[in-house]
Amino acid sequence: MAQITPRVSFTVNVCNSDAPYLEQTLRHMMRQLNFPFAERIATYDPGRQEGKYAERIQGSQNEVEQILQRLLADKLIDRVDVVPWTEAEQHRILMKYFGDEQIDLKDFSGAPIYQYLYAMDACAGDYLFHVDSDMLFYRQGDRSWLYDGLDLLQREKNVIVATPQGGPPQARNWLEKVTGHSFESKPKMDWHHASFTSTRYFLMDVARFHACLPLQQAKPGEPLENSLSHTFTHKGYQRWSMNGHNHWAIHPWRHDENYVRYLDDLIWAVEHGIYPFTRTGFKWDMRTEGEHIKEWLAVLRKHGRLQE
């Protein structure tokens, strides 16, 4: 008997500052995730960005709406939900997930809290895959990592969130930088426990998430990911992340002019498993600002993607 794939919802939050990279990135995601989602929802907040998000290159509502219409027409997403800012809906979401309507709608830096929870609340799947609109994914072979994530969640009852590896291999010391080769031993296990749950991307068991409610803030005004991590730990649940590098995710550290200019090339590099082994920053961040873009341009030229 053929095994039935569990119902998994895809949910991504979208705002106007995503316009410069949104369309290419979502098309890339659907190629790389390669999974039969039960529904694919983009939740759009057309409001003005605040805090650090107001400093990003801004697009317009018209641009974003046109992008979303093209994605709908090409059946890459199934639905666009617009975030409602009515007091009644804010009250409903905050009471359902925090049990407290006084929780800030955004964190201290302007990052979403209410918008994320509204998007997750609209999902009908038994599992949901939430992703930020700028994430890039590498997949070795045809099989999606999400199948492995589902197997894990169904097998390990204390795991609430599963994620792929954060970033491709990176030189960790002078010897690896000199030789250009990793001497890291092969992992003995397929997964490891990770103490923090980022809101950048995760596959979540919805029933276990609901069992954790209400969410608890360790500090007022903290990011939603801090509240998730704090609550999961308090309730005895864990996030597990993949070992090895058959699947990995990488996040642009800045959405700067370099990133937007070379976006198609950077997506090509990630999809082909091409990256600078020696590079600046954390292994899960793609640094493109200023001189750092040269690390990525060098490997692109080496593989014939860019002309000298």
Short mmCIF file of C-alpha atoms in Angstrom, two decimals:
data_model
loop_
_atom_site.label_atom_id
_atom_site.label_comp_id
_atom_site.label_asym_id
_atom_site.label_seq_id
_atom_site.Cartn_x
_atom_site.Cartn_y
_atom_site.Cartn_z
CA MET A 1 0.00 0.00 0.00
CA ALA A 2 1.36 3.41 -0.97
CA GLN A 3 2.30 5.61 1.96
CA ILE A 4 0.15 8.73 2.30
CA THR A 5 2.12 11.97 2.54
CA PRO A 6 0.97 14.00 5.56
CA ARG A 7 -0.70 17.34 4.88
CA VAL A 8 1.98 20.03 5.02
CA SER A 9 1.19 23.71 4.60
CA PHE A 10 3.75 26.09 3.08
CA THR A 11 3.62 29.58 4.57
CA VAL A 12 5.76 32.61 3.77
CA ASN A 13 5.38 36.16 5.05
CA VAL A 14 5.79 38.96 2.52
CA CYS A 15 6.22 42.72 2.85
CA ASN A 16 7.08 45.57 0.47
CA SER A 17 10.81 45.50 1.23
CA ASP A 18 10.90 41.97 -0.23
CA ALA A 19 10.13 43.21 -3.75
CA PRO A 20 13.73 43.29 -5.09
CA TYR A 21 14.26 39.56 -4.52
CA LEU A 22 10.83 38.05 -3.83
CA GLU A 23 9.92 36.52 -7.17
CA GLN A 24 13.26 34.88 -7.95
CA THR A 25 13.54 33.55 -4.42
CA LEU A 26 10.08 31.98 -4.20
CA ARG A 27 10.51 30.34 -7.60
CA HIS A 28 13.85 29.00 -6.37
CA MET A 29 12.28 27.70 -3.15
CA MET A 30 9.63 25.70 -4.93
CA ARG A 31 12.24 24.12 -7.20
CA GLN A 32 14.52 23.22 -4.34
CA LEU A 33 11.97 22.12 -1.77
CA ASN A 34 10.40 19.83 -4.40
CA PHE A 35 7.52 18.81 -2.16
CA PRO A 36 3.74 18.33 -2.70
CA PHE A 37 2.47 20.87 -0.20
CA ALA A 38 -1.23 20.66 0.65
CA GLU A 39 -1.40 24.45 0.34
CA ARG A 40 1.07 27.22 -0.44
CA ILE A 41 0.18 30.52 1.18
CA ALA A 42 1.85 33.92 0.94
CA THR A 43 0.74 36.21 3.76
CA TYR A 44 1.22 39.82 2.70
CA ASP A 45 1.54 42.83 4.98
CA PRO A 46 1.42 45.96 2.79
CA GLY A 47 2.03 48.30 5.74
CA ARG A 48 5.07 50.48 6.29
CA GLN A 49 8.09 48.69 7.72
CA GLU A 50 9.51 49.74 11.07
CA GLY A 51 12.84 49.61 12.86
CA LYS A 52 15.69 47.90 11.03
CA TYR A 53 13.33 46.84 8.24
CA ALA A 54 12.66 50.45 7.27
CA GLU A 55 16.36 50.78 6.34
CA ARG A 56 16.16 48.13 3.60
CA ILE A 57 15.70 48.78 -0.09
CA GLN A 58 11.95 49.31 -0.34
CA GLY A 59 9.59 48.14 -3.04
CA SER A 60 6.05 49.32 -3.60
CA GLN A 61 2.72 47.67 -2.91
CA ASN A 62 2.04 47.66 -6.64
CA GLU A 63 5.30 45.79 -7.33
CA VAL A 64 4.62 43.15 -4.70
CA GLU A 65 1.02 42.65 -5.80
CA GLN A 66 2.14 42.13 -9.41
CA ILE A 67 4.75 39.58 -8.29
CA LEU A 68 2.19 37.69 -6.24
CA GLN A 69 -0.26 37.70 -9.15
CA ARG A 70 2.39 36.16 -11.42
CA LEU A 71 3.16 33.48 -8.84
CA LEU A 72 -0.55 32.72 -8.51
CA ALA A 73 -0.97 32.56 -12.29
CA ASP A 74 1.96 30.14 -12.56
CA LYS A 75 0.47 28.05 -9.70
CA LEU A 76 3.58 28.41 -7.57
CA ILE A 77 1.40 29.62 -4.71
CA ASP A 78 -2.26 28.85 -4.10
CA ARG A 79 -3.40 31.82 -2.08
CA VAL A 80 -2.45 35.29 -0.91
CA ASP A 81 -3.73 36.38 2.49
CA VAL A 82 -3.49 40.05 3.44
CA VAL A 83 -2.69 40.67 7.10
CA PRO A 84 -5.70 42.31 8.77
CA TRP A 85 -4.95 45.07 11.25
CA THR A 86 -8.33 45.17 12.96
CA GLU A 87 -8.34 45.24 16.74
CA ALA A 88 -10.61 42.20 16.81
CA GLU A 89 -8.18 40.05 14.80
CA GLN A 90 -5.16 41.24 16.76
CA HIS A 91 -6.99 40.38 19.97
CA ARG A 92 -7.94 36.92 18.67
CA ILE A 93 -4.40 36.01 17.61
CA LEU A 94 -2.63 37.35 20.69
CA MET A 95 -5.10 35.69 23.04
CA LYS A 96 -4.93 32.37 21.20
CA TYR A 97 -1.14 32.18 21.08
CA PHE A 98 -0.02 34.17 24.14
CA GLY A 99 -3.15 34.39 26.28
CA ASP A 100 -2.35 38.10 26.59
CA GLU A 101 -3.59 40.87 24.32
CA GLN A 102 -0.94 43.26 25.66
CA ILE A 103 1.88 41.48 23.80
CA ASP A 104 3.54 43.81 21.30
CA LEU A 105 2.56 43.21 17.67
CA LYS A 106 6.21 43.57 16.64
CA ASP A 107 9.40 43.03 18.59
CA PHE A 108 11.87 45.70 19.72
CA SER A 109 13.55 45.79 16.28
CA GLY A 110 10.35 45.98 14.23
CA ALA A 111 10.32 42.25 13.36
CA PRO A 112 6.86 40.68 13.10
CA ILE A 113 5.14 38.79 15.88
CA TYR A 114 1.45 39.16 15.08
CA GLN A 115 2.04 38.76 11.31
CA TYR A 116 3.93 35.48 11.75
CA LEU A 117 1.30 34.05 14.07
CA TYR A 118 -1.54 35.18 11.82
CA ALA A 119 0.09 33.39 8.88
CA MET A 120 0.64 30.19 10.85
CA ASP A 121 -2.91 30.31 12.19
CA ALA A 122 -4.29 30.33 8.64
CA CYS A 123 -2.62 27.00 7.77
CA ALA A 124 -4.80 23.90 7.57
CA GLY A 125 -2.07 21.25 7.47
CA ASP A 126 -1.09 18.81 10.20
CA TYR A 127 2.42 20.16 9.69
CA LEU A 128 3.56 23.53 8.44
CA PHE A 129 6.72 24.69 6.77
CA HIS A 130 7.31 28.34 7.56
CA VAL A 131 10.02 30.22 5.71
CA ASP A 132 11.21 33.79 5.42
CA SER A 133 10.95 35.18 1.91
CA ASP A 134 14.73 35.49 1.43
CA MET A 135 15.93 31.96 2.26
CA LEU A 136 17.94 29.91 -0.23
CA PHE A 137 18.12 26.10 -0.20
CA TYR A 138 20.47 23.44 -1.55
CA ARG A 139 19.19 19.93 -2.24
CA GLN A 140 21.41 17.00 -3.23
CA GLY A 141 19.45 14.69 -5.52
CA ASP A 142 15.71 14.73 -6.10
CA ARG A 143 14.41 13.85 -2.64
CA SER A 144 13.20 16.75 -0.53
CA TRP A 145 14.60 17.06 2.98
CA LEU A 146 11.01 17.57 4.13
CA TYR A 147 10.33 13.83 3.84
CA ASP A 148 13.17 13.19 6.27
CA GLY A 149 11.88 15.93 8.54
CA LEU A 150 8.42 14.37 8.59
CA ASP A 151 9.89 10.95 9.35
CA LEU A 152 11.75 12.51 12.28
CA LEU A 153 8.70 14.30 13.68
CA GLN A 154 6.62 11.13 13.46
CA ARG A 155 9.34 9.05 15.10
CA GLU A 156 10.55 11.37 17.88
CA LYS A 157 7.65 12.55 20.03
CA ASN A 158 9.67 15.24 21.81
CA VAL A 159 10.69 16.98 18.57
CA ILE A 160 8.44 19.87 17.57
CA VAL A 161 10.54 21.50 14.83
CA ALA A 162 12.92 20.08 12.21
CA THR A 163 15.32 22.05 10.01
CA PRO A 164 17.97 21.31 7.37
CA GLN A 165 21.63 22.04 7.98
CA GLY A 166 22.42 25.73 8.41
CA GLY A 167 24.80 26.62 5.60
CA PRO A 168 27.34 24.74 3.48
CA PRO A 169 30.77 23.67 4.77
CA GLN A 170 33.07 26.47 5.87
CA ALA A 171 36.75 26.57 6.80
CA ARG A 172 36.98 26.43 10.60
CA ASN A 173 40.72 26.94 11.14
CA TRP A 174 43.96 27.95 9.41
CA LEU A 175 44.67 24.43 8.15
CA GLU A 176 41.32 24.16 6.41
CA LYS A 177 41.78 27.66 4.98
CA VAL A 178 45.22 26.78 3.61
CA THR A 179 44.24 23.39 2.18
CA GLY A 180 40.73 24.36 1.10
CA HIS A 181 39.56 21.05 2.54
CA SER A 182 37.35 20.17 5.51
CA PHE A 183 38.74 17.74 8.06
CA GLU A 184 35.46 17.52 9.94
CA SER A 185 34.59 13.91 10.73
CA LYS A 186 31.49 12.35 9.23
CA PRO A 187 28.56 12.66 11.64
CA LYS A 188 27.45 9.46 13.35
CA MET A 189 23.84 10.61 13.58
CA ASP A 190 21.52 12.09 10.96
CA TRP A 191 20.21 14.79 13.32
CA HIS A 192 21.30 16.81 16.33
CA HIS A 193 19.46 18.77 18.99
CA ALA A 194 19.63 22.55 18.48
CA SER A 195 18.66 24.72 21.43
CA PHE A 196 17.31 27.74 19.51
CA THR A 197 14.37 27.83 17.07
CA SER A 198 14.82 30.55 14.47
CA THR A 199 11.79 31.89 12.61
CA ARG A 200 13.78 31.93 9.36
CA TYR A 201 12.63 28.43 8.41
CA PHE A 202 11.22 25.37 10.13
CA LEU A 203 9.02 22.32 9.66
CA MET A 204 6.63 22.18 12.62
CA ASP A 205 4.24 19.63 14.10
CA VAL A 206 1.09 21.72 14.50
CA ALA A 207 -0.56 19.58 17.20
CA ARG A 208 2.56 19.78 19.37
CA PHE A 209 2.72 23.52 18.81
CA HIS A 210 -0.86 23.92 20.00
CA ALA A 211 -0.03 21.77 23.03
CA CYS A 212 2.63 24.34 23.97
CA LEU A 213 0.23 27.26 24.11
CA PRO A 214 0.14 29.81 25.52
CA LEU A 215 3.58 30.96 24.43
CA GLN A 216 5.74 32.53 27.11
CA GLN A 217 8.01 35.52 26.72
CA ALA A 218 11.31 35.41 28.59
CA LYS A 219 11.56 39.20 28.17
CA PRO A 220 9.00 41.81 27.03
CA GLY A 221 9.45 42.92 23.43
CA GLU A 222 11.62 39.94 22.50
CA PRO A 223 11.56 38.40 19.00
CA LEU A 224 8.99 35.68 18.41
CA GLU A 225 11.78 33.14 17.89
CA ASN A 226 12.98 33.77 21.45
CA SER A 227 9.49 33.12 22.77
CA LEU A 228 9.21 29.93 20.71
CA SER A 229 12.58 28.68 21.92
CA HIS A 230 11.82 29.53 25.55
CA THR A 231 8.38 27.92 25.46
CA PHE A 232 9.49 24.77 23.65
CA THR A 233 12.26 24.19 26.18
CA HIS A 234 9.92 24.83 29.10
CA LYS A 235 7.36 22.37 27.71
CA GLY A 236 9.94 19.65 27.00
CA TYR A 237 10.04 19.95 23.20
CA GLN A 238 13.10 20.29 20.97
CA ARG A 239 14.25 21.48 17.60
CA TRP A 240 16.42 19.01 15.72
CA SER A 241 18.62 20.01 12.79
CA MET A 242 20.12 17.85 10.05
CA ASN A 243 23.74 16.77 10.13
CA GLY A 244 25.85 16.53 6.99
CA HIS A 245 25.45 18.70 3.93
CA ASN A 246 23.07 16.84 1.62
CA HIS A 247 20.61 19.63 2.36
CA TRP A 248 21.38 23.10 3.64
CA ALA A 249 19.88 26.55 3.89
CA ILE A 250 21.60 29.91 3.70
CA HIS A 251 20.36 33.39 4.53
CA PRO A 252 21.44 36.70 2.95
CA TRP A 253 22.90 38.79 5.74
CA ARG A 254 21.98 41.99 3.91
CA HIS A 255 19.60 42.65 1.03
CA ASP A 256 22.04 45.19 -0.34
CA GLU A 257 22.69 46.34 -3.90
CA ASN A 258 25.30 43.62 -4.43
CA TYR A 259 22.86 40.92 -3.37
CA VAL A 260 20.09 42.18 -5.64
CA ARG A 261 22.46 42.72 -8.59
CA TYR A 262 23.87 39.19 -8.45
CA LEU A 263 20.77 37.42 -7.14
CA ASP A 264 20.25 35.13 -10.14
CA ASP A 265 23.91 34.10 -10.01
CA LEU A 266 23.83 33.53 -6.25
CA ILE A 267 20.71 31.38 -6.59
CA TRP A 268 22.45 29.40 -9.35
CA ALA A 269 25.44 28.87 -7.06
CA VAL A 270 23.31 27.61 -4.17
CA GLU A 271 21.27 25.28 -6.38
CA HIS A 272 24.50 23.76 -7.73
CA GLY A 273 26.14 23.45 -4.32
CA ILE A 274 28.77 26.08 -5.15
CA TYR A 275 30.05 28.35 -2.38
CA PRO A 276 33.28 29.89 -1.07
CA PHE A 277 34.70 27.43 1.45
CA THR A 278 36.62 30.25 3.11
CA ARG A 279 34.18 33.07 3.71
CA THR A 280 33.22 35.78 6.17
CA GLY A 281 30.65 35.39 8.92
CA PHE A 282 28.61 32.47 10.17
CA LYS A 283 28.28 29.47 7.86
CA TRP A 284 24.52 30.00 7.56
CA ASP A 285 24.84 33.63 6.42
CA MET A 286 25.60 34.81 2.89
CA ARG A 287 27.65 38.00 3.20
CA THR A 288 27.46 40.22 0.11
CA GLU A 289 27.92 43.70 1.51
CA GLY A 290 31.00 45.69 0.48
CA GLU A 291 34.11 43.61 -0.19
CA HIS A 292 32.46 40.39 1.00
CA ILE A 293 30.67 39.90 -2.33
CA LYS A 294 34.08 39.15 -3.85
CA GLU A 295 34.18 35.79 -2.05
CA TRP A 296 31.07 34.70 -3.93
CA LEU A 297 32.04 36.33 -7.23
CA ALA A 298 35.33 34.43 -7.20
CA VAL A 299 33.64 31.02 -7.09
CA LEU A 300 31.09 32.10 -9.68
CA ARG A 301 33.91 33.06 -12.06
CA LYS A 302 35.75 29.83 -11.29
CA HIS A 303 32.71 27.86 -12.44
CA GLY A 304 32.18 29.97 -15.56
CA ARG A 305 29.07 31.75 -14.36
CA LEU A 306 30.57 35.24 -14.60
CA GLN A 307 32.95 36.71 -17.15
CA GLU A 308 36.28 38.11 -16.00
#
